[in-house]
Coordinates of C-alpha atoms in Angstrom, one line a residue:
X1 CA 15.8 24.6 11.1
X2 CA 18.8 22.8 12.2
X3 CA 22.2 24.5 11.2
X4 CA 23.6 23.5 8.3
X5 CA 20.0 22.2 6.8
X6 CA 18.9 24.0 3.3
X7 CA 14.7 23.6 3.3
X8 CA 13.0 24.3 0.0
X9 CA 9.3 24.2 0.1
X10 CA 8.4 22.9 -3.4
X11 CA 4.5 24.0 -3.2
X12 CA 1.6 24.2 -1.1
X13 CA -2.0 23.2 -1.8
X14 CA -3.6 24.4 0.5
X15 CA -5.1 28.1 -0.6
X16 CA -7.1 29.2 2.0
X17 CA -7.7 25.1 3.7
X18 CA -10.8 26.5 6.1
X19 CA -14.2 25.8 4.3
X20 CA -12.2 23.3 1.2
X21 CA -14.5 20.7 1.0
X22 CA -12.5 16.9 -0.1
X23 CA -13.9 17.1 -3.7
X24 CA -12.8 20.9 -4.1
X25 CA -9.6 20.5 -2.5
X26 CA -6.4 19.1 -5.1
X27 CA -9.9 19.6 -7.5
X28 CA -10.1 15.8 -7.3
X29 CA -12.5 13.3 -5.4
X30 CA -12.0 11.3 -2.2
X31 CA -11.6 8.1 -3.9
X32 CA -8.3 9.5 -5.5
X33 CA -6.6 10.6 -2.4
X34 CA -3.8 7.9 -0.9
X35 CA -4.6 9.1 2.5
X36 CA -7.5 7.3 4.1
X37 CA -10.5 9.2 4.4
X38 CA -12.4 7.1 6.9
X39 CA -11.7 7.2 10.5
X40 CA -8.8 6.0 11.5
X41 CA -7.2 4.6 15.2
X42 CA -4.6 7.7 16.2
X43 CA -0.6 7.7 16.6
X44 CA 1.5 8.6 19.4
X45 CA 3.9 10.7 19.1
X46 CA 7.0 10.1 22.2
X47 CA 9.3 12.6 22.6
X48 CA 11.6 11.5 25.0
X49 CA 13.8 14.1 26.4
X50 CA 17.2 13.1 26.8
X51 CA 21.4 13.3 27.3
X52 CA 24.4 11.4 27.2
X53 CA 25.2 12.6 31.0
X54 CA 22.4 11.5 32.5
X55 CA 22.5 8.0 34.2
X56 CA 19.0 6.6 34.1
X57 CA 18.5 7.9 30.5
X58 CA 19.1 4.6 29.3
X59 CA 16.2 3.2 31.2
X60 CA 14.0 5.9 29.0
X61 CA 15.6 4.7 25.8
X62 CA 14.9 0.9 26.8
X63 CA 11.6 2.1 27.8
X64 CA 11.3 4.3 24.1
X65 CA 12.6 1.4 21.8
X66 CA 9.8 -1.4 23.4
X67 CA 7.1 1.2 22.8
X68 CA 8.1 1.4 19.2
X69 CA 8.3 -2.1 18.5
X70 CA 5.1 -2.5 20.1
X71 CA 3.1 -0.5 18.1
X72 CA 4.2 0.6 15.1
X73 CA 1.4 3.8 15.6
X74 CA 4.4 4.9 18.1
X75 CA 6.7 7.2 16.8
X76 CA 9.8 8.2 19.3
X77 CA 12.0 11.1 18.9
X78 CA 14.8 11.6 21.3
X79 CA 15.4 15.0 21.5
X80 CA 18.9 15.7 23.3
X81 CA 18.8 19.3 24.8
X82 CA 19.3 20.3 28.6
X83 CA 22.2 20.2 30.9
X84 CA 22.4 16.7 30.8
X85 CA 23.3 16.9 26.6
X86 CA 26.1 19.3 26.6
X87 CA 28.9 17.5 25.3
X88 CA 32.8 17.4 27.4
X89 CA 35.9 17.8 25.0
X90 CA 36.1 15.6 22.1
X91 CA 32.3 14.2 22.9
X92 CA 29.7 14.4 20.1
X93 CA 26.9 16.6 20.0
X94 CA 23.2 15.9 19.7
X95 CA 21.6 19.0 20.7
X96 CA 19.5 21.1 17.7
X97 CA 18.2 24.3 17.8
X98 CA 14.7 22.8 17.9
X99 CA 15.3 20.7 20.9
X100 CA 17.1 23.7 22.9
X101 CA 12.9 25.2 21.5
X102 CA 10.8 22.6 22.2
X103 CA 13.0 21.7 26.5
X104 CA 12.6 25.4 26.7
X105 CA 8.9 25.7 25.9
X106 CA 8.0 22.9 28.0
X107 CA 10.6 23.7 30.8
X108 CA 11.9 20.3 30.6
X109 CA 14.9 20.9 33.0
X110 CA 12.5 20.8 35.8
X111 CA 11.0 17.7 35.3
X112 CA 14.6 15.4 35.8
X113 CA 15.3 13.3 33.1
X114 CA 14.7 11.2 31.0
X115 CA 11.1 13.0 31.2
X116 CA 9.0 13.1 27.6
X117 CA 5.5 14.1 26.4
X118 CA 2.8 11.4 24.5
X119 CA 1.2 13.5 21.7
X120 CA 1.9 16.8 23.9
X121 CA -1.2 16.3 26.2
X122 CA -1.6 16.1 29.5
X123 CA -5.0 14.0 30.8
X124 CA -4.7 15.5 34.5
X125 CA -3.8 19.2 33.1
X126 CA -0.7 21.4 33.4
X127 CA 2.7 20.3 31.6
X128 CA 2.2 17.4 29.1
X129 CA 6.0 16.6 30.3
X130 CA 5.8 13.5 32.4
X131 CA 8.2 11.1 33.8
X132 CA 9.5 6.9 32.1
X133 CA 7.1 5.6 34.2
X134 CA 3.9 7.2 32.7
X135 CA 5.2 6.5 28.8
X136 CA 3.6 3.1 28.5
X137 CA 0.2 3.9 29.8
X138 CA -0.3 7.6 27.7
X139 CA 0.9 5.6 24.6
X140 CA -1.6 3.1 25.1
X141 CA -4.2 5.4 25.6
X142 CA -3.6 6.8 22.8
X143 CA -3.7 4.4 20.1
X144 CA -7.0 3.3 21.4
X145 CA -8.4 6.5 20.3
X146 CA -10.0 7.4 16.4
X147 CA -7.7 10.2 15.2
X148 CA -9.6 13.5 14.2
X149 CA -7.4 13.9 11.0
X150 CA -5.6 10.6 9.2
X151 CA -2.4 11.1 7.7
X152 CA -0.2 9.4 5.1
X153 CA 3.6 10.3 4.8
X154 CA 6.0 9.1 2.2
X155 CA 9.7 10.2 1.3
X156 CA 12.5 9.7 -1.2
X157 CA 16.2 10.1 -1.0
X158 CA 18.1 10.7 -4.1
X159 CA 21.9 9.8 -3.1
X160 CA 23.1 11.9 -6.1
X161 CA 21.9 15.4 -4.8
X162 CA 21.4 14.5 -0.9
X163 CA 17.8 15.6 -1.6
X164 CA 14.7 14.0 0.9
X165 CA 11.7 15.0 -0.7
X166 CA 8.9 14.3 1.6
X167 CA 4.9 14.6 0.7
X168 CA 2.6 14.4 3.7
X169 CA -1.3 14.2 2.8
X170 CA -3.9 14.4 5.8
X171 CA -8.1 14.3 5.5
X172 CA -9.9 15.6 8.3
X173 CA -12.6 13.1 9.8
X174 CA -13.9 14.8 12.8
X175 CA -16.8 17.1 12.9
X176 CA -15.4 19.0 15.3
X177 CA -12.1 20.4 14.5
X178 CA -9.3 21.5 16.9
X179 CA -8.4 25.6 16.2
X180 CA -5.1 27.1 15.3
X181 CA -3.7 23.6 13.6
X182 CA -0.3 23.3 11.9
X183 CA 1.8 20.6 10.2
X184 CA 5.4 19.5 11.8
X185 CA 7.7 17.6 9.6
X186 CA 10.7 16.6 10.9
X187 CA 13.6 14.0 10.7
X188 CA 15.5 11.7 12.9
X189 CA 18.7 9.5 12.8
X190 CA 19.5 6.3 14.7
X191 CA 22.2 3.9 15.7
X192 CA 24.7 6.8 16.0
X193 CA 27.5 5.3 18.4
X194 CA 28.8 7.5 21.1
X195 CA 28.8 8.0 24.8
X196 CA 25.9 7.6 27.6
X197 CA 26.2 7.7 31.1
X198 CA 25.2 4.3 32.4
X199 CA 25.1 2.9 29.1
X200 CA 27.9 0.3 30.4
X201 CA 29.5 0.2 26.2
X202 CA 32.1 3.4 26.3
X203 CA 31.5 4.9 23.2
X204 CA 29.8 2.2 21.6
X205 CA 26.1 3.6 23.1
X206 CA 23.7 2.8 19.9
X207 CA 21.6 6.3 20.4
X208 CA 18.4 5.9 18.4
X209 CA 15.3 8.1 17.0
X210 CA 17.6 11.1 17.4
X211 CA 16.4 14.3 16.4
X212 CA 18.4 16.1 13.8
X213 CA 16.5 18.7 12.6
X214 CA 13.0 20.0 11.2
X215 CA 11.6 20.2 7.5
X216 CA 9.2 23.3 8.8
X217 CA 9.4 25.3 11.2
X218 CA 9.8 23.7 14.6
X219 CA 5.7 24.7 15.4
X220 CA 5.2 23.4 12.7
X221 CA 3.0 25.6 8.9
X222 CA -0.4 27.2 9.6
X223 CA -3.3 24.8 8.7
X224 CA -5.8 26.4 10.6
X225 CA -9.5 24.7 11.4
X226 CA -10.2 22.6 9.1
X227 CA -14.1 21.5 8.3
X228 CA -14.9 17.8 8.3
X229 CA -14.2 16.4 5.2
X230 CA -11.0 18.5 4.2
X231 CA -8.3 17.4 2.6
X232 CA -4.5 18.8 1.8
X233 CA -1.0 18.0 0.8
X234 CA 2.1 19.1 1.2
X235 CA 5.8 18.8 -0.3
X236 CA 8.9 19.9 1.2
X237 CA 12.6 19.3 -0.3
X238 CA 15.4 19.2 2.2
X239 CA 19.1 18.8 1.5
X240 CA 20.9 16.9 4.1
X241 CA 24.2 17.7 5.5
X242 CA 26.6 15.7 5.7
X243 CA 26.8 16.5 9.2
X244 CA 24.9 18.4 12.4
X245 CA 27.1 19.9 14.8
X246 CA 29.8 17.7 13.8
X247 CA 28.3 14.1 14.0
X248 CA 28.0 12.2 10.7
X249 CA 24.5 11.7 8.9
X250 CA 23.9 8.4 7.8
X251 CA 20.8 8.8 5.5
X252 CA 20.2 5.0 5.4
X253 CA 20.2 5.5 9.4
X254 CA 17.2 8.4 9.0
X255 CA 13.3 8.8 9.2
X256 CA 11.0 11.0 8.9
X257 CA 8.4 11.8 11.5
X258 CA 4.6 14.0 10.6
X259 CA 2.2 15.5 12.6
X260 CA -1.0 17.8 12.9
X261 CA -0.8 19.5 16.4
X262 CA -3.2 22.3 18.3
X263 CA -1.1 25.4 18.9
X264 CA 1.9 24.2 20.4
X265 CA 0.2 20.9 22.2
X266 CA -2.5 18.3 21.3
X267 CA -0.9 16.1 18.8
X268 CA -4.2 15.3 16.4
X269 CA -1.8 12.8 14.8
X270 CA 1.1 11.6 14.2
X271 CA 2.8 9.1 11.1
X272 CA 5.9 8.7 9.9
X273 CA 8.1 6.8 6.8
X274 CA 11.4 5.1 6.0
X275 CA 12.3 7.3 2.6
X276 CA 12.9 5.2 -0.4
X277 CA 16.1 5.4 -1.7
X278 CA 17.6 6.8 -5.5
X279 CA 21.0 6.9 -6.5
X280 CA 21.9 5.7 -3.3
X281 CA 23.6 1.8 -3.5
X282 CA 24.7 0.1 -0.9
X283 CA 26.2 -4.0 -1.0
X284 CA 24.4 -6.6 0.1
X285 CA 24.8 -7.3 3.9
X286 CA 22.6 -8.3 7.2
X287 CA 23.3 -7.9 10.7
X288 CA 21.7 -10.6 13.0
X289 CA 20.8 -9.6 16.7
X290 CA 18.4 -11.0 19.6
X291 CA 15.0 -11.8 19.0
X292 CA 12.2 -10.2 21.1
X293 CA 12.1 -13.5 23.5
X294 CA 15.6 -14.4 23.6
X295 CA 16.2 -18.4 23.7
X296 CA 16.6 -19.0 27.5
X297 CA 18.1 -22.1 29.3
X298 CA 16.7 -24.8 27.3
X299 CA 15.8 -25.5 24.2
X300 CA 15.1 -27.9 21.1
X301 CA 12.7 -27.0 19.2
X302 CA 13.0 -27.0 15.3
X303 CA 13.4 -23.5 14.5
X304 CA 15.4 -20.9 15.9
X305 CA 14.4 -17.3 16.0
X306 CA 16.5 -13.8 15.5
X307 CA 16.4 -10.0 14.2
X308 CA 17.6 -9.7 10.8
X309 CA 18.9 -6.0 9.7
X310 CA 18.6 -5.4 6.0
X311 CA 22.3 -2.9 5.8
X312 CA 21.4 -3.0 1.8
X313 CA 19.4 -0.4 -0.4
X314 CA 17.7 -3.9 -2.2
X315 CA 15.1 -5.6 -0.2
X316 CA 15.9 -9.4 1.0
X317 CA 13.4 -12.0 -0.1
X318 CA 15.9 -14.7 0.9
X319 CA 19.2 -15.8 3.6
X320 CA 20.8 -18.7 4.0
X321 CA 22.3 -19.4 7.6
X322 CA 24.7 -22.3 8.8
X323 CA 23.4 -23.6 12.1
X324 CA 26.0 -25.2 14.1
X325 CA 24.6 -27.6 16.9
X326 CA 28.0 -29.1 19.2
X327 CA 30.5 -28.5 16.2
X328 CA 27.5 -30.3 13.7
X329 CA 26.6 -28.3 10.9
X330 CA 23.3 -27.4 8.6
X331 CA 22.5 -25.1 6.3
X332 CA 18.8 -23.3 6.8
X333 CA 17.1 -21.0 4.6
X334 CA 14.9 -18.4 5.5
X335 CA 12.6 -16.3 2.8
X336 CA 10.1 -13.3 3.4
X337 CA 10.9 -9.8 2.7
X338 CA 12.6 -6.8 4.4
X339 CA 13.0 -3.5 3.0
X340 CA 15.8 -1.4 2.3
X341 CA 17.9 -1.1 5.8
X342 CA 15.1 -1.8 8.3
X343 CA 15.1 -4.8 10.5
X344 CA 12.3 -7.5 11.0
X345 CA 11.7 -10.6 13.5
X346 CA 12.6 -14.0 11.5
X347 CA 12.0 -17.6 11.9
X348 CA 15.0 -19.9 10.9
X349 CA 13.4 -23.7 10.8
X350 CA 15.8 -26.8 10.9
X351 CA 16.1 -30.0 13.1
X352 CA 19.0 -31.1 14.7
X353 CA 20.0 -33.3 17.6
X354 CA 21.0 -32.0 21.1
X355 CA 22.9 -33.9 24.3
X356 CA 20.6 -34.0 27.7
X357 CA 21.7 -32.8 30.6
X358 CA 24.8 -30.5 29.0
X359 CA 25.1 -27.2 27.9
X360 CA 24.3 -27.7 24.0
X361 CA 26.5 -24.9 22.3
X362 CA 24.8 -22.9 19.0
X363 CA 25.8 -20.6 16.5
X364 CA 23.0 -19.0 13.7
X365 CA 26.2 -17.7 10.9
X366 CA 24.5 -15.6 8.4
X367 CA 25.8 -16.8 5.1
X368 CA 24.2 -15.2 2.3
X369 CA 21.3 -13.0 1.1
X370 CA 19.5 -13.2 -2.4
X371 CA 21.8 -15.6 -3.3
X372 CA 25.0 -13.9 -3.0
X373 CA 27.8 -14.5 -0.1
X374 CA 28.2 -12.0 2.3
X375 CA 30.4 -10.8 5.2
X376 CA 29.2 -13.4 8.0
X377 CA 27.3 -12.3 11.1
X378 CA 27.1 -14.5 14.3
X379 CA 24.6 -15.1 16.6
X380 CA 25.2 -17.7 19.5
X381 CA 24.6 -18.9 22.8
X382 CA 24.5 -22.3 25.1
X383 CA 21.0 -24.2 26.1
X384 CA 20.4 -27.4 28.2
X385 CA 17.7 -30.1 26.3
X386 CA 14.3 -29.7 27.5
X387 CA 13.1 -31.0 30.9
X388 CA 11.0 -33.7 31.2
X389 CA 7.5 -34.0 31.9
X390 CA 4.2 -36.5 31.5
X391 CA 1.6 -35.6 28.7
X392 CA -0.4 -34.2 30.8
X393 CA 0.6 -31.3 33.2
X394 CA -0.9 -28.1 35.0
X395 CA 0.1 -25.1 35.0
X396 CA -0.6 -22.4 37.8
X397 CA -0.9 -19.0 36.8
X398 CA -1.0 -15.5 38.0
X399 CA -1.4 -12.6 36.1
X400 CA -0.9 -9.0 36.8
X401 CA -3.6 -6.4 36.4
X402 CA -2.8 -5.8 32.7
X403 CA -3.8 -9.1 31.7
X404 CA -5.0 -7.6 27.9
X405 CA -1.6 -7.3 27.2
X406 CA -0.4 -11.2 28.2
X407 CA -0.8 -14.5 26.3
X408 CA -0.8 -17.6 27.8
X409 CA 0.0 -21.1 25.6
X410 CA 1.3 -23.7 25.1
X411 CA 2.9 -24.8 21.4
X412 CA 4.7 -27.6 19.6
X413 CA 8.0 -27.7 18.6
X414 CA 7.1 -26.2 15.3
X415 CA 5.6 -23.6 17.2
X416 CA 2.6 -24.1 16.4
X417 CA -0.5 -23.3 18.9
X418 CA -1.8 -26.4 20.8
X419 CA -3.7 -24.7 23.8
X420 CA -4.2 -21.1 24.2
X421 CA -5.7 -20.6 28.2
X422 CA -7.5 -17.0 28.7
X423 CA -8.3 -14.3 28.5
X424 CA -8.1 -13.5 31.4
X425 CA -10.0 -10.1 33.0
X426 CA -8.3 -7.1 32.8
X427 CA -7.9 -4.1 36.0
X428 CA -7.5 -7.3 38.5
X429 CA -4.9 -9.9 39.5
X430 CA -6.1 -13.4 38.1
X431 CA -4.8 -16.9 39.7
X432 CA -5.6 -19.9 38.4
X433 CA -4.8 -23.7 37.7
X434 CA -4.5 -24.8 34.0
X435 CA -4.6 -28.6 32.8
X436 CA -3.7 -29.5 28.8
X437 CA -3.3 -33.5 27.5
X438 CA -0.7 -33.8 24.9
X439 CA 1.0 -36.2 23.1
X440 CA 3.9 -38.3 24.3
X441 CA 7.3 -38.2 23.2
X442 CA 6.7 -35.1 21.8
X443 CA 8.7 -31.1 22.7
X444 CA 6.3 -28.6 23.8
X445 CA 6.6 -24.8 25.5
X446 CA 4.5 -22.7 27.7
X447 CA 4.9 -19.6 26.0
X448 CA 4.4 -16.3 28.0
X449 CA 4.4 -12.9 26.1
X450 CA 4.5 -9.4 27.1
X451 CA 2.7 -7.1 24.3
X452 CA 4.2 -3.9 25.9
X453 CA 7.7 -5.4 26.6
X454 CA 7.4 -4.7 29.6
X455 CA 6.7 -8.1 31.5
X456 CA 4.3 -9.3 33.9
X457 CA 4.9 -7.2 37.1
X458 CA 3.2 -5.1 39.7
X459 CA 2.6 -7.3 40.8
X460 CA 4.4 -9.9 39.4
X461 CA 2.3 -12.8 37.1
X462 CA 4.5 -16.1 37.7
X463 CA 3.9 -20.0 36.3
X464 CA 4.4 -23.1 37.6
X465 CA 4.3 -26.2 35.1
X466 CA 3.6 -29.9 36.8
X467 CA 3.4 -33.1 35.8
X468 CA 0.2 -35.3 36.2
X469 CA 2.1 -36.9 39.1
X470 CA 2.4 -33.7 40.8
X471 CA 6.4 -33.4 39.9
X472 CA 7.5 -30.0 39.4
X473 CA 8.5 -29.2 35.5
X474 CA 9.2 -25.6 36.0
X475 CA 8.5 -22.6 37.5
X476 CA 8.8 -18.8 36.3
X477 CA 8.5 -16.0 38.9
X478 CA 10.2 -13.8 37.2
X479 CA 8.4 -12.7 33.2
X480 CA 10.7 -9.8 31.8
X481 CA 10.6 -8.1 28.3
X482 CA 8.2 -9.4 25.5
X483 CA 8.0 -13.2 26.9
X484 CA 9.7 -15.7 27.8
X485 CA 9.3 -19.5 26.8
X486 CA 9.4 -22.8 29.1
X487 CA 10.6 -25.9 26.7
X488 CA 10.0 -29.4 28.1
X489 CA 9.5 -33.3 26.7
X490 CA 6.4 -35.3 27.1
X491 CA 8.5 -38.5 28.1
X492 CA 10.4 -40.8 25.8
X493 CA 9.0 -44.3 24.5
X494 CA 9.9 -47.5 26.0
X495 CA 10.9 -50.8 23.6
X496 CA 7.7 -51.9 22.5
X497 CA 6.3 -54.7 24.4
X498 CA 3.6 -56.9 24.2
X499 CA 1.0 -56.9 26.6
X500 CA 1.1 -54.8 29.7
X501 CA 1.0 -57.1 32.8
X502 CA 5.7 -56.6 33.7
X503 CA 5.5 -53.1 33.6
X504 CA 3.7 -51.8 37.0
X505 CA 1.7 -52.9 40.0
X506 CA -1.9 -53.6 39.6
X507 CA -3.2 -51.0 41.3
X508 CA -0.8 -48.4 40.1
X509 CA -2.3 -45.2 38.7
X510 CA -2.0 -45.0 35.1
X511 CA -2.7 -42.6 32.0
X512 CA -3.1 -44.7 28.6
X513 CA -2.9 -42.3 25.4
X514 CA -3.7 -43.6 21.9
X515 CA -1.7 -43.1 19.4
X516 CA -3.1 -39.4 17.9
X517 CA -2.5 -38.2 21.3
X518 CA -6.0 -38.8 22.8
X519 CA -6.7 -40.2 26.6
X520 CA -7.8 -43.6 26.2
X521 CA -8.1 -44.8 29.9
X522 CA -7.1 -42.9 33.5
X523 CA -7.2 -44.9 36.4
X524 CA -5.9 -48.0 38.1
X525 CA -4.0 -50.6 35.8
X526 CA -6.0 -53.3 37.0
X527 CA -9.4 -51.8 35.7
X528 CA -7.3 -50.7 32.4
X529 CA -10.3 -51.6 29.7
X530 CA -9.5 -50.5 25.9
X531 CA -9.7 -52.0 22.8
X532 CA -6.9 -54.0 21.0
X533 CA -4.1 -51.4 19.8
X534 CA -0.9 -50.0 19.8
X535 CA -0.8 -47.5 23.5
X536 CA 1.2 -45.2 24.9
X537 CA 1.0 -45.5 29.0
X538 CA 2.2 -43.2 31.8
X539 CA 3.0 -45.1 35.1
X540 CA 2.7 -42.3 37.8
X541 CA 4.3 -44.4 40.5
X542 CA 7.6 -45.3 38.6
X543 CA 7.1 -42.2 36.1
X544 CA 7.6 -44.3 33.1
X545 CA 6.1 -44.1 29.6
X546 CA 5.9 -47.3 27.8
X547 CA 4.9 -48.2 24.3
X548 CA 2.4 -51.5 24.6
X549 CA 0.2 -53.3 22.2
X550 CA -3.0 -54.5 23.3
X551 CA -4.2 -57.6 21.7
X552 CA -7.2 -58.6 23.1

């Protein structure tokens, strides 16, 4: 246990677990139990070993934090121990007595850091420790897989007592069992500020999934091997300090984190829980920060998109936000759900008018939350209008060899789907040429995402948007993160004329759209043959739209 930590075990169920059968175990039957008891996909369990000395350690942490909102089967716990976490005068420290355990079993200090282990295995033998750069693909791996044993975790923290009380209930699926299991419960803390070493914010480094102690013993209580269809549950009590080693805990800032290991490797799996919280009020307030594909350098679509922090013990169900477009004002409402002090992706919708060609300035002001003012939060930026292109363009593509984690398509301003292009083959580089039709007058985006965060690289995807005249729209060599987004126009309407016969050459080469968005007619102007209507016609020679009306 972490110093300072008082651990009560409340009780134990488990009376011998090898040979309990699910209806003899808890004397109940398997329809009663919370935890699954079909098979379920496994968990990965990150532990990213760490310091706030060591210079490329927050390339691990940018690497941890993607993989966690990627999947939330990934569970990270930064676990500060080693050389590179012992702390210079008035510095904080994260070390625990189970981190100093867990670099010293694994002989961490060798590896360099940031090094960490996915669910303690290793596919090629030897050390499960392995550098930043293997993370991503053991993670993956892993979640792919049907975990031997499912488990369910859930917590409470009572404010009044500073008790967690955590229950953990797990049902063995796999016919063959893993010898010499055990249970690990333990707890982590995040946005604790302090200092990091290439961080570039002083003392303002946001160090999250911290370890700050286990509820058992850091190898975790004896299950044993289990037989197929077992089932047991355990509850554990633990008071939380109001500090480790002298740096504050937060216990809206902490989570618990469960797992069924083999010996001292080979996660079986891994869950964790945000504890509800008793006795424990906090006011009303949100904290708005960057979405996972940041607006870029244009815009003007009708919604606007951000990360909402919940920094109250009530769930939100609604916000209102002022949305300031060039010193012009609106008020936007946004409802959903977010649970006590965790964070979620929102969608803001409003409409607004922009300048062309300028830097259009925005501000997203938080305002209130379930109906009650609160202390404002900001987020802004600058974006040019969209660029300009016909209603129908192509788009050349590349992917990289991970092409099941990309999307490719192209949505309205509402951000709604119009043309999704792929899938594309995974294990090899694809290029190709895309076309899509859309309507005129009309904002649309190529939208590019990253599932893994971490873009489209070795080697490196790219997309390059044209115009049916050949005219370049954009072009994106360089996809970082979770996505990023290409916003252009489909043209803007001429005054309405009638007739057709002022606006081109004959033989100019002309696309005529009806109205719904459809192609009517491609092809030279003087072979134009439609019936009588209201059109919308691209000239590709002078690159005009016009609105006519046929009338015979």
């Amino acid at each position: 246990m972490s110093r300072k930590s008082v651990l009560t075990l409340l009780f134990i169920t488990m009376a011998g677990l090898q040979g309990i059968s699910a209806a003899q175990a808890e004397g109940g039957q398997a329809g009663d139990y919370s935890v699954p008891t079909s098979p379920q996909p496994r968990g990965a369990l990150l532990e990213e070993f760490t310091g706030i000395h060591c210079g490329y350690c927050p390339q691990g942490h940018a690497i941890a934090e993607k993989l966690a909102r990627a999947s939330e089967r990934i569970y990270v716990v930064a676990v500060h121990s080693g050389y590179y976490s012992t702390p210079g005068a008035d510095e904080p420290d994260f070390r625990t007595d189970e981190g100093t355990a867990l670099s010293a079993e694994f002989n961490t200090d060798e590896a360099g850091y940031p090094c960490g282990m996915v669910n303690r295995q290793s596919p090629g033998g030897g050390s499960p420790v392995c550098s930043r750069s293997q993370w991503k693909a053991l993670a993956k791996e892993a979640i792919a897989e049907t975990a031997p044993v499912n488990l369910l975790a859930t917590a409470s923290y009572d404010g009044a007592t500073r008790k967690l009380a955590v229950h953990v209930e797990g049902y063995f699926t796999a016919a063959t069992q893993a010898e010499g299991q055990q249970l690990s419960v333990l707890w982590t803390q995040s946005d604790i500020h302090g200092p990091q070493n290439g961080g570039l914010m002083g003392d303002e480094y946001p160090h999250r999934h911290v370890l700050r102690g286990y509820v058992t013993p850091v190898w975790g209580d004896a299950i044993g091997t289990p037989a197929q269809g077992t089932y047991f549950t355990r509850d554990y009590t633990l008071e939380l300090p109001e500090s480790v080693n002298g740096v504050e805990v937060k216990p809206e800032d902490i989570n618990v984190v469960a797992f069924v290991g083999a010996g001292k490797r080979d996660v079986q799996n891994v869950t964790g829980c945000k504890p509800e919280y008793i006795n424990y009020s906090k006011p009303l307030a949100g904290e708005l920060s960057a979405p996972l594909i940041p607006i870029g350098g244009y815009w003007g679509c009708n919604f606007f998109e951000a990360t909402l922090k919940n920094n109250s013990d009530k769930t939100l169900t609604e916000a209102t936000f002022s949305i300031d477009i060039n010193g012009t004002a609106k008020t936007a409402t946004w409802t959903g759900e977010i649970a006590p002090f965790e964070s979620k992706e929102i969608t803001i919708r409003t409409q607004y008018d922009v300048e062309d060609n300028v830097q259009n300035k925005y501000s997203i002001t938080l305002q209130s939350l379930n109906g009650q003012q609160v202390e404002p939060s900001v987020l802004s930026g600058t974006f040019t209008s969209p660029r300009e292109a016909t209603p129908e363009i192509s788009l050349k593509l590349k992917t990289n060899k991970e092409s099941d984690e990309n999307t490719f398509c192209i949505k309205d301003a509402d951000g709604q789907t119009v043309k999704e292009f792929g899938p594309y083959p995974t294990g090899s580089v694809t290029e190709t040429t895309e076309s899509v039709t859309l309507k005129p007058n009309r904002i649309y985006y190529l939208e590019i995402t990253d599932k893994w965060g971490d873009g489209i690289y070795s080697p490196a995807g790219y997309a390059v948007v044209r115009s049916s005249d050949n005219s370049l729209v954009d072009q994106i060599y360089a996809i970082d993160g979770f996505g990023i987004r290409s916003v252009f126009r489909t043209g803007k309407e001429a005054v309405g004329i009638e007739g057709v016969s002022s606006q081109s050459a004959a033989d100019a080469d002309i696309v005529v759209y009806s109205t719904d968005g459809t192609v009517a007619y491609k092809g030279k102007r003087s072979a134009m043959d439609v019936t009588p209507g209201v059109y919308i016609i691209y000239d590709s020679a002078s690159r005009t739209v016009s609105k006519v009306t046929i009338n015979k």
